[in-house]
């Protein structure tokens, strides 16, 4: 076969028609595939995530639902200055673009205030030391409740009018009351007995002296 005979197919019009048809089919397939992907992924239909920080979960559900989005509580934390149950953060964040039907994961302020152990300051701390430890632990302090005892010595801690036991837990950030000595002497029972005994001894001695004096005469 000569070279001329080998390339003679180029003169056959059906050959070029087939080549053209193949190109059209490939282009159509590529275009159709891209279009199908766009339709499947809803290309160009992105929604902007609304700002719902500070809202309650039920309120945010209405906001998200009106935009074709879904929300779900995934985590909680405690922020004492925020209302219980309010939304603190979420992902994706406000302003981001998402597809319709996307789930937004919420972080809310815990509904139950966590408990914390009150520092052990009763009968082992001065007023200044106790105040420093209590405040450093995140608690607040009421006016001091003074009682008879050594001046500025802490004898106990109260919460809502109740004296707390050692290592007892109360809500984080609770307001506590310190029971502090005012410097007045505490009269103990032993002291009373001692005073009474001294008085009796004095009376007995006085009687003996009187008897002695009488016998002298």
mmCIF file of C-alpha atoms in Angstrom:
data_model
loop_
_atom_site.group_PDB
_atom_site.id
_atom_site.type_symbol
_atom_site.label_atom_id
_atom_site.label_comp_id
_atom_site.label_asym_id
_atom_site.label_seq_id
_atom_site.Cartn_x
_atom_site.Cartn_y
_atom_site.Cartn_z
ATOM 1 C CA UNK A 1 0.000 0.000 0.000
ATOM 2 C CA UNK A 2 1.317 3.362 -0.994
ATOM 3 C CA UNK A 3 1.257 6.454 1.216
ATOM 4 C CA UNK A 4 -1.272 8.024 -1.094
ATOM 5 C CA UNK A 5 -3.601 5.062 -0.698
ATOM 6 C CA UNK A 6 -3.144 5.143 3.129
ATOM 7 C CA UNK A 7 -4.346 8.743 3.376
ATOM 8 C CA UNK A 8 -7.050 8.346 0.773
ATOM 9 C CA UNK A 9 -9.705 8.054 3.561
ATOM 10 C CA UNK A 10 -9.452 11.799 4.034
ATOM 11 C CA UNK A 11 -11.323 12.232 0.816
ATOM 12 C CA UNK A 12 -14.248 10.198 2.139
ATOM 13 C CA UNK A 13 -16.947 12.587 3.325
ATOM 14 C CA UNK A 14 -18.469 10.003 5.688
ATOM 15 C CA UNK A 15 -15.252 9.925 7.652
ATOM 16 C CA UNK A 16 -15.458 13.630 8.431
ATOM 17 C CA UNK A 17 -19.143 13.394 9.225
ATOM 18 C CA UNK A 18 -18.391 10.690 11.818
ATOM 19 C CA UNK A 19 -15.563 12.731 13.327
ATOM 20 C CA UNK A 20 -17.828 15.772 13.617
ATOM 21 C CA UNK A 21 -20.597 13.687 15.181
ATOM 22 C CA UNK A 22 -18.186 12.279 17.755
ATOM 23 C CA UNK A 23 -17.042 15.787 18.708
ATOM 24 C CA UNK A 24 -20.636 16.953 19.121
ATOM 25 C CA UNK A 25 -21.454 13.964 21.316
ATOM 26 C CA UNK A 26 -18.408 14.534 23.562
ATOM 27 C CA UNK A 27 -19.212 18.226 23.954
ATOM 28 C CA UNK A 28 -22.845 17.413 24.732
ATOM 29 C CA UNK A 29 -21.826 14.849 27.348
ATOM 30 C CA UNK A 30 -19.431 17.255 29.058
ATOM 31 C CA UNK A 31 -21.959 20.082 29.081
ATOM 32 C CA UNK A 32 -24.739 17.804 30.318
ATOM 33 C CA UNK A 33 -22.566 16.468 33.137
ATOM 34 C CA UNK A 34 -21.632 19.942 34.349
ATOM 35 C CA UNK A 35 -25.224 21.072 34.179
ATOM 36 C CA UNK A 36 -26.370 18.028 36.111
ATOM 37 C CA UNK A 37 -23.828 18.665 38.841
ATOM 38 C CA UNK A 38 -24.968 22.286 39.119
ATOM 39 C CA UNK A 39 -28.576 21.192 39.443
ATOM 40 C CA UNK A 40 -27.739 18.500 42.001
ATOM 41 C CA UNK A 41 -25.721 20.866 44.192
ATOM 42 C CA UNK A 42 -28.198 23.749 43.696
ATOM 43 C CA UNK A 43 -25.444 25.920 42.258
ATOM 44 C CA UNK A 44 -26.208 29.620 42.742
ATOM 45 C CA UNK A 45 -28.833 28.995 45.450
ATOM 46 C CA UNK A 46 -26.633 29.741 48.507
ATOM 47 C CA UNK A 47 -28.340 31.176 51.606
ATOM 48 C CA UNK A 48 -26.801 33.614 54.082
ATOM 49 C CA UNK A 49 -26.762 32.393 57.686
ATOM 50 C CA UNK A 50 -28.719 34.906 59.839
ATOM 51 C CA UNK A 51 -27.478 36.387 63.123
ATOM 52 C CA UNK A 52 -29.249 34.682 66.036
ATOM 53 C CA UNK A 53 -26.791 35.238 68.907
ATOM 54 C CA UNK A 54 -28.571 35.935 72.186
ATOM 55 C CA UNK A 55 -31.829 34.355 71.010
ATOM 56 C CA UNK A 56 -33.525 31.361 72.596
ATOM 57 C CA UNK A 57 -33.406 28.077 70.712
ATOM 58 C CA UNK A 58 -37.109 28.138 69.862
ATOM 59 C CA UNK A 59 -36.746 31.651 68.451
ATOM 60 C CA UNK A 60 -33.765 30.661 66.309
ATOM 61 C CA UNK A 61 -35.655 27.637 64.983
ATOM 62 C CA UNK A 62 -38.270 29.971 63.519
ATOM 63 C CA UNK A 63 -35.622 32.237 61.977
ATOM 64 C CA UNK A 64 -33.677 29.365 60.427
ATOM 65 C CA UNK A 65 -36.837 27.572 59.338
ATOM 66 C CA UNK A 66 -38.087 30.634 57.444
ATOM 67 C CA UNK A 67 -34.853 30.526 55.414
ATOM 68 C CA UNK A 68 -34.911 26.817 54.723
ATOM 69 C CA UNK A 69 -32.244 25.966 57.294
ATOM 70 C CA UNK A 70 -32.210 23.582 60.255
ATOM 71 C CA UNK A 71 -30.604 24.168 63.693
ATOM 72 C CA UNK A 72 -29.410 21.677 66.282
ATOM 73 C CA UNK A 73 -27.970 22.207 69.796
ATOM 74 C CA UNK A 74 -24.564 20.496 69.818
ATOM 75 C CA UNK A 75 -22.849 21.991 72.882
ATOM 76 C CA UNK A 76 -23.355 24.128 75.989
ATOM 77 C CA UNK A 77 -21.144 26.220 78.242
ATOM 78 C CA UNK A 78 -21.622 28.598 81.163
ATOM 79 C CA UNK A 79 -21.362 32.379 80.923
ATOM 80 C CA UNK A 80 -22.635 34.016 84.107
ATOM 81 C CA UNK A 81 -23.552 37.325 82.428
ATOM 82 C CA UNK A 82 -25.783 35.664 79.819
ATOM 83 C CA UNK A 83 -29.356 34.325 80.242
ATOM 84 C CA UNK A 84 -29.684 30.565 80.625
ATOM 85 C CA UNK A 85 -30.514 28.850 77.332
ATOM 86 C CA UNK A 86 -29.492 31.723 75.045
ATOM 87 C CA UNK A 87 -27.365 31.070 71.961
ATOM 88 C CA UNK A 88 -23.687 31.904 72.478
ATOM 89 C CA UNK A 89 -22.237 30.728 69.162
ATOM 90 C CA UNK A 90 -22.998 28.571 66.132
ATOM 91 C CA UNK A 91 -21.373 26.968 63.118
ATOM 92 C CA UNK A 92 -21.476 27.975 60.281
ATOM 93 C CA UNK A 93 -21.353 31.515 61.652
ATOM 94 C CA UNK A 94 -23.567 34.463 60.731
ATOM 95 C CA UNK A 95 -22.935 35.868 57.256
ATOM 96 C CA UNK A 96 -21.585 32.644 55.747
ATOM 97 C CA UNK A 97 -23.270 31.197 52.660
ATOM 98 C CA UNK A 98 -24.693 27.691 52.833
ATOM 99 C CA UNK A 99 -27.020 25.465 50.852
ATOM 100 C CA UNK A 100 -30.709 25.193 51.578
ATOM 101 C CA UNK A 101 -31.433 22.538 54.175
ATOM 102 C CA UNK A 102 -28.029 22.907 55.865
ATOM 103 C CA UNK A 103 -27.884 22.115 59.602
ATOM 104 C CA UNK A 104 -26.574 24.909 61.830
ATOM 105 C CA UNK A 105 -24.958 23.635 65.046
ATOM 106 C CA UNK A 106 -25.658 25.774 68.127
ATOM 107 C CA UNK A 107 -23.738 26.351 71.373
ATOM 108 C CA UNK A 108 -26.014 27.598 74.162
ATOM 109 C CA UNK A 109 -25.590 28.909 77.700
ATOM 110 C CA UNK A 110 -26.218 25.994 80.048
ATOM 111 C CA UNK A 111 -29.682 25.824 81.607
ATOM 112 C CA UNK A 112 -28.364 24.648 84.992
ATOM 113 C CA UNK A 113 -25.785 26.779 86.821
ATOM 114 C CA UNK A 114 -22.795 24.564 87.718
ATOM 115 C CA UNK A 115 -21.804 24.113 91.353
ATOM 116 C CA UNK A 116 -18.469 25.071 92.900
ATOM 117 C CA UNK A 117 -16.843 24.253 96.234
ATOM 118 C CA UNK A 118 -16.623 27.173 98.660
ATOM 119 C CA UNK A 119 -13.054 27.762 99.922
ATOM 120 C CA UNK A 120 -12.441 26.506 103.460
ATOM 121 C CA UNK A 121 -11.988 29.760 105.388
ATOM 122 C CA UNK A 122 -13.950 29.059 108.587
ATOM 123 C CA UNK A 123 -11.850 28.976 111.769
ATOM 124 C CA UNK A 124 -8.567 29.237 109.880
ATOM 125 C CA UNK A 125 -8.566 32.639 108.184
ATOM 126 C CA UNK A 126 -8.620 36.314 108.968
ATOM 127 C CA UNK A 127 -11.201 38.550 107.320
ATOM 128 C CA UNK A 128 -8.722 39.818 104.735
ATOM 129 C CA UNK A 129 -7.532 36.325 103.821
ATOM 130 C CA UNK A 130 -11.073 34.963 103.569
ATOM 131 C CA UNK A 131 -12.262 37.831 101.369
ATOM 132 C CA UNK A 132 -9.321 37.347 99.005
ATOM 133 C CA UNK A 133 -9.933 33.598 98.654
ATOM 134 C CA UNK A 134 -13.695 33.925 98.242
ATOM 135 C CA UNK A 135 -13.466 36.629 95.569
ATOM 136 C CA UNK A 136 -10.638 34.851 93.731
ATOM 137 C CA UNK A 137 -12.906 31.804 93.423
ATOM 138 C CA UNK A 138 -15.514 33.856 91.569
ATOM 139 C CA UNK A 139 -18.012 34.286 94.407
ATOM 140 C CA UNK A 140 -19.528 37.554 95.625
ATOM 141 C CA UNK A 141 -19.780 38.850 99.188
ATOM 142 C CA UNK A 142 -22.650 40.349 101.157
ATOM 143 C CA UNK A 143 -22.248 42.667 104.125
ATOM 144 C CA UNK A 144 -20.300 41.027 106.957
ATOM 145 C CA UNK A 145 -22.263 39.430 109.779
ATOM 146 C CA UNK A 146 -20.476 40.233 113.020
ATOM 147 C CA UNK A 147 -20.628 38.022 116.078
ATOM 148 C CA UNK A 148 -18.928 37.736 119.469
ATOM 149 C CA UNK A 149 -15.408 36.450 119.024
ATOM 150 C CA UNK A 150 -11.841 37.334 118.156
ATOM 151 C CA UNK A 151 -11.756 40.526 116.116
ATOM 152 C CA UNK A 152 -11.656 40.022 112.310
ATOM 153 C CA UNK A 153 -11.500 36.233 112.639
ATOM 154 C CA UNK A 154 -13.797 34.270 110.291
ATOM 155 C CA UNK A 155 -16.006 31.754 112.109
ATOM 156 C CA UNK A 156 -18.230 30.621 109.253
ATOM 157 C CA UNK A 157 -19.700 31.220 105.777
ATOM 158 C CA UNK A 158 -23.400 31.556 105.002
ATOM 159 C CA UNK A 159 -25.339 31.080 101.758
ATOM 160 C CA UNK A 160 -28.986 32.172 101.654
ATOM 161 C CA UNK A 161 -29.054 32.362 105.456
ATOM 162 C CA UNK A 162 -27.628 28.866 105.998
ATOM 163 C CA UNK A 163 -24.199 28.104 107.457
ATOM 164 C CA UNK A 164 -22.203 26.033 104.964
ATOM 165 C CA UNK A 165 -20.350 22.859 105.851
ATOM 166 C CA UNK A 166 -16.725 22.298 104.876
ATOM 167 C CA UNK A 167 -16.243 21.616 101.125
ATOM 168 C CA UNK A 168 -19.937 22.253 100.428
ATOM 169 C CA UNK A 169 -20.817 23.312 96.876
ATOM 170 C CA UNK A 170 -23.008 26.245 95.838
ATOM 171 C CA UNK A 171 -23.841 27.758 92.412
ATOM 172 C CA UNK A 172 -20.943 29.439 90.632
ATOM 173 C CA UNK A 173 -20.882 33.187 91.332
ATOM 174 C CA UNK A 174 -23.198 32.912 94.352
ATOM 175 C CA UNK A 175 -23.273 35.686 96.958
ATOM 176 C CA UNK A 176 -21.910 34.595 100.355
ATOM 177 C CA UNK A 177 -21.888 36.110 103.847
ATOM 178 C CA UNK A 178 -18.877 35.906 106.163
ATOM 179 C CA UNK A 179 -19.436 35.456 109.902
ATOM 180 C CA UNK A 180 -16.691 37.510 111.572
ATOM 181 C CA UNK A 181 -15.717 38.180 115.186
ATOM 182 C CA UNK A 182 -16.271 41.730 116.476
ATOM 183 C CA UNK A 183 -13.711 41.624 119.273
ATOM 184 C CA UNK A 184 -16.152 40.974 122.135
ATOM 185 C CA UNK A 185 -15.001 38.336 124.628
ATOM 186 C CA UNK A 186 -16.905 35.075 124.409
ATOM 187 C CA UNK A 187 -17.946 33.839 127.887
ATOM 188 C CA UNK A 188 -17.451 30.090 127.881
ATOM 189 C CA UNK A 189 -19.195 27.670 130.245
ATOM 190 C CA UNK A 190 -15.870 26.802 131.894
ATOM 191 C CA UNK A 191 -15.292 30.472 132.497
ATOM 192 C CA UNK A 192 -18.691 30.721 134.176
ATOM 193 C CA UNK A 193 -17.911 27.760 136.400
ATOM 194 C CA UNK A 194 -14.547 29.242 137.220
ATOM 195 C CA UNK A 195 -16.086 32.554 138.149
ATOM 196 C CA UNK A 196 -18.721 30.818 140.252
ATOM 197 C CA UNK A 197 -16.076 28.684 141.945
ATOM 198 C CA UNK A 198 -13.991 31.730 142.750
ATOM 199 C CA UNK A 199 -16.996 33.447 144.273
ATOM 200 C CA UNK A 200 -17.825 30.403 146.378
ATOM 201 C CA UNK A 201 -14.203 30.119 147.493
ATOM 202 C CA UNK A 202 -14.220 33.764 148.482
ATOM 203 C CA UNK A 203 -17.443 33.329 150.449
ATOM 204 C CA UNK A 204 -16.059 30.173 152.128
ATOM 205 C CA UNK A 205 -12.838 31.938 153.029
ATOM 206 C CA UNK A 206 -14.757 34.878 154.366
ATOM 207 C CA UNK A 207 -16.861 32.552 156.539
ATOM 208 C CA UNK A 208 -13.752 30.821 157.872
ATOM 209 C CA UNK A 209 -12.164 34.145 158.658
ATOM 210 C CA UNK A 210 -15.314 35.166 160.483
ATOM 211 C CA UNK A 211 -15.339 31.934 162.440
ATOM 212 C CA UNK A 212 -11.717 32.419 163.323
ATOM 213 C CA UNK A 213 -12.353 35.938 164.417
ATOM 214 C CA UNK A 214 -15.287 34.835 166.545
ATOM 215 C CA UNK A 215 -13.223 32.138 168.239
ATOM 216 C CA UNK A 216 -10.521 34.672 168.913
ATOM 217 C CA UNK A 217 -12.931 36.558 171.068
#
